[in-house]
C-alpha cells in the first residue's frame, strides 16, 4: 500500500523552518511506502476516535515521525547505478557492498542533518523494507 503525500495530515519537512513538534512530516516527493502509510492510517484512526477521551487517566500519544518518500530511494538507486547490481546474480555480500559504498543524495543528507539537529529526544530509524535493510 502506498499513499500520496497530498494527505491533509502530512507536512513537508523544511529544514529552515523545522518544528520538532510536527507530528508527521515527509522528506522528498512521490509516495509514502506501505509501512509509513500504515502508520499514518493508525495516527488518523487514533486522532479521529480518541480526541475526546472517555477515560481521563488514559493518554494515547503517537511519536513524531518523519518519512523519506519513495523519490529519494529512486534517486539513490539511479545516481549510484544500483538497479543492475540489485537485479544481478552477484552474491549478497557483493550487492550489499555496492549499496554500502553508494552515496545518498545531497539534499537528503542536508535534510537529515537538520532533522537530527532539531530532535532532542531518542530517535528511532527504520527501513521500510526487509530488502532495503
mmCIF file of C-alpha atoms in Angstrom:
data_model
loop_
_atom_site.group_PDB
_atom_site.id
_atom_site.type_symbol
_atom_site.label_atom_id
_atom_site.label_comp_id
_atom_site.label_asym_id
_atom_site.label_seq_id
_atom_site.Cartn_x
_atom_site.Cartn_y
_atom_site.Cartn_z
ATOM 1 C CA UNK A 1 0.000 0.000 0.000
ATOM 2 C CA UNK A 2 1.355 3.422 -0.988
ATOM 3 C CA UNK A 3 -0.181 6.763 -0.203
ATOM 4 C CA UNK A 4 0.137 10.120 -1.904
ATOM 5 C CA UNK A 5 1.791 12.938 0.027
ATOM 6 C CA UNK A 6 -1.150 15.295 -0.550
ATOM 7 C CA UNK A 7 -2.794 13.955 2.626
ATOM 8 C CA UNK A 8 -4.033 16.711 4.964
ATOM 9 C CA UNK A 9 -2.260 15.143 7.956
ATOM 10 C CA UNK A 10 1.202 15.442 6.410
ATOM 11 C CA UNK A 11 3.583 18.377 6.403
ATOM 12 C CA UNK A 12 6.564 18.734 4.095
ATOM 13 C CA UNK A 13 9.826 18.806 6.054
ATOM 14 C CA UNK A 14 11.509 22.202 5.751
ATOM 15 C CA UNK A 15 14.972 22.381 7.262
ATOM 16 C CA UNK A 16 14.834 26.193 7.504
ATOM 17 C CA UNK A 17 11.597 26.119 9.496
ATOM 18 C CA UNK A 18 11.742 22.698 11.122
ATOM 19 C CA UNK A 19 9.436 22.335 14.097
ATOM 20 C CA UNK A 20 10.149 19.177 16.074
ATOM 21 C CA UNK A 21 6.562 19.221 17.352
ATOM 22 C CA UNK A 22 5.147 18.418 13.885
ATOM 23 C CA UNK A 23 3.539 15.010 14.245
ATOM 24 C CA UNK A 24 4.094 13.649 10.726
ATOM 25 C CA UNK A 25 6.464 15.166 8.190
ATOM 26 C CA UNK A 26 7.961 13.864 4.980
ATOM 27 C CA UNK A 27 11.173 14.489 3.085
ATOM 28 C CA UNK A 28 11.018 14.291 -0.705
ATOM 29 C CA UNK A 29 8.193 13.855 -3.156
ATOM 30 C CA UNK A 30 6.436 10.877 -4.636
ATOM 31 C CA UNK A 31 4.686 8.490 -2.295
ATOM 32 C CA UNK A 32 4.951 7.051 1.168
ATOM 33 C CA UNK A 33 5.824 3.384 1.352
ATOM 34 C CA UNK A 34 3.459 0.810 2.813
ATOM 35 C CA UNK A 35 4.637 0.871 6.427
ATOM 36 C CA UNK A 36 4.627 4.684 6.549
ATOM 37 C CA UNK A 37 1.132 4.703 5.039
ATOM 38 C CA UNK A 38 0.052 2.224 7.720
ATOM 39 C CA UNK A 39 1.480 4.427 10.468
ATOM 40 C CA UNK A 40 -0.349 7.427 9.020
ATOM 41 C CA UNK A 41 -3.598 5.453 8.926
ATOM 42 C CA UNK A 42 -3.117 4.386 12.568
ATOM 43 C CA UNK A 43 -2.442 8.008 13.534
ATOM 44 C CA UNK A 44 -5.595 9.168 11.738
ATOM 45 C CA UNK A 45 -7.747 6.484 13.404
ATOM 46 C CA UNK A 46 -6.410 7.369 16.846
ATOM 47 C CA UNK A 47 -6.799 11.114 16.235
ATOM 48 C CA UNK A 48 -10.360 10.703 14.932
ATOM 49 C CA UNK A 49 -11.578 8.309 17.621
ATOM 50 C CA UNK A 50 -9.740 9.271 20.782
ATOM 51 C CA UNK A 51 -9.735 13.052 20.687
ATOM 52 C CA UNK A 52 -12.307 13.346 23.475
ATOM 53 C CA UNK A 53 -11.159 10.523 25.662
ATOM 54 C CA UNK A 54 -13.734 8.893 27.874
ATOM 55 C CA UNK A 55 -11.076 7.979 30.414
ATOM 56 C CA UNK A 56 -9.072 10.903 31.791
ATOM 57 C CA UNK A 57 -6.266 8.670 33.054
ATOM 58 C CA UNK A 58 -5.570 7.131 29.645
ATOM 59 C CA UNK A 59 -3.441 9.069 27.167
ATOM 60 C CA UNK A 60 -2.658 7.876 23.669
ATOM 61 C CA UNK A 61 0.442 9.529 22.273
ATOM 62 C CA UNK A 62 1.876 8.995 18.838
ATOM 63 C CA UNK A 63 5.594 9.669 18.443
ATOM 64 C CA UNK A 64 6.578 12.338 15.949
ATOM 65 C CA UNK A 65 7.508 10.818 12.626
ATOM 66 C CA UNK A 66 9.470 11.900 9.560
ATOM 67 C CA UNK A 67 9.340 9.720 6.469
ATOM 68 C CA UNK A 68 11.638 9.707 3.456
ATOM 69 C CA UNK A 69 9.468 9.314 0.373
ATOM 70 C CA UNK A 70 9.992 6.931 -2.496
ATOM 71 C CA UNK A 71 11.529 9.647 -4.684
ATOM 72 C CA UNK A 72 14.761 9.599 -2.678
ATOM 73 C CA UNK A 73 15.039 5.835 -2.919
ATOM 74 C CA UNK A 74 14.630 6.093 -6.695
ATOM 75 C CA UNK A 75 17.185 8.921 -6.848
ATOM 76 C CA UNK A 76 19.636 6.943 -4.685
ATOM 77 C CA UNK A 77 19.315 3.909 -6.933
ATOM 78 C CA UNK A 78 19.725 5.947 -10.138
ATOM 79 C CA UNK A 79 22.586 8.208 -9.095
ATOM 80 C CA UNK A 80 24.597 5.205 -7.911
ATOM 81 C CA UNK A 81 23.616 2.977 -10.847
ATOM 82 C CA UNK A 82 22.385 0.270 -8.480
ATOM 83 C CA UNK A 83 19.425 -1.165 -10.365
ATOM 84 C CA UNK A 84 21.629 -3.518 -12.378
ATOM 85 C CA UNK A 85 23.539 -4.574 -9.278
ATOM 86 C CA UNK A 86 20.364 -5.171 -7.295
ATOM 87 C CA UNK A 87 18.949 -7.440 -10.009
ATOM 88 C CA UNK A 88 22.205 -9.215 -10.793
ATOM 89 C CA UNK A 89 23.327 -12.729 -9.943
ATOM 90 C CA UNK A 90 26.126 -11.387 -7.749
ATOM 91 C CA UNK A 91 26.446 -12.668 -4.207
ATOM 92 C CA UNK A 92 24.505 -10.919 -1.480
ATOM 93 C CA UNK A 93 27.806 -9.774 0.012
ATOM 94 C CA UNK A 94 28.843 -8.034 -3.243
ATOM 95 C CA UNK A 95 25.435 -6.435 -3.640
ATOM 96 C CA UNK A 96 25.479 -5.246 -0.026
ATOM 97 C CA UNK A 97 28.980 -3.839 -0.527
ATOM 98 C CA UNK A 98 27.843 -1.868 -3.599
ATOM 99 C CA UNK A 99 24.972 -0.338 -1.611
ATOM 100 C CA UNK A 100 27.221 0.460 1.356
ATOM 101 C CA UNK A 101 29.658 2.293 -0.928
ATOM 102 C CA UNK A 102 26.897 4.351 -2.576
ATOM 103 C CA UNK A 103 26.236 7.985 -1.680
ATOM 104 C CA UNK A 104 22.959 9.469 -0.529
ATOM 105 C CA UNK A 105 21.531 12.413 -2.486
ATOM 106 C CA UNK A 106 22.962 15.672 -1.090
ATOM 107 C CA UNK A 107 19.543 17.227 -0.436
ATOM 108 C CA UNK A 108 18.595 14.211 1.649
ATOM 109 C CA UNK A 109 21.846 14.418 3.632
ATOM 110 C CA UNK A 110 21.185 18.102 4.383
ATOM 111 C CA UNK A 111 17.609 17.430 5.462
ATOM 112 C CA UNK A 112 18.669 14.517 7.670
ATOM 113 C CA UNK A 113 21.361 16.652 9.340
ATOM 114 C CA UNK A 114 18.772 19.357 10.070
ATOM 115 C CA UNK A 115 16.333 16.773 11.399
ATOM 116 C CA UNK A 116 18.914 15.254 13.708
ATOM 117 C CA UNK A 117 19.991 18.694 14.943
ATOM 118 C CA UNK A 118 16.373 19.607 15.723
ATOM 119 C CA UNK A 119 15.407 16.446 17.578
ATOM 120 C CA UNK A 120 16.310 16.375 21.265
ATOM 121 C CA UNK A 121 14.772 13.055 22.240
ATOM 122 C CA UNK A 122 15.524 9.434 21.407
ATOM 123 C CA UNK A 123 15.487 8.821 17.666
ATOM 124 C CA UNK A 124 14.474 5.557 16.016
ATOM 125 C CA UNK A 125 15.392 4.869 12.395
ATOM 126 C CA UNK A 126 13.714 2.143 10.431
ATOM 127 C CA UNK A 127 13.867 0.918 6.888
ATOM 128 C CA UNK A 128 10.549 0.328 5.182
ATOM 129 C CA UNK A 129 11.501 -2.979 3.623
ATOM 130 C CA UNK A 130 13.472 -6.058 4.588
ATOM 131 C CA UNK A 131 15.082 -5.811 1.150
ATOM 132 C CA UNK A 132 16.345 -2.295 1.946
ATOM 133 C CA UNK A 133 17.858 -3.171 5.363
#
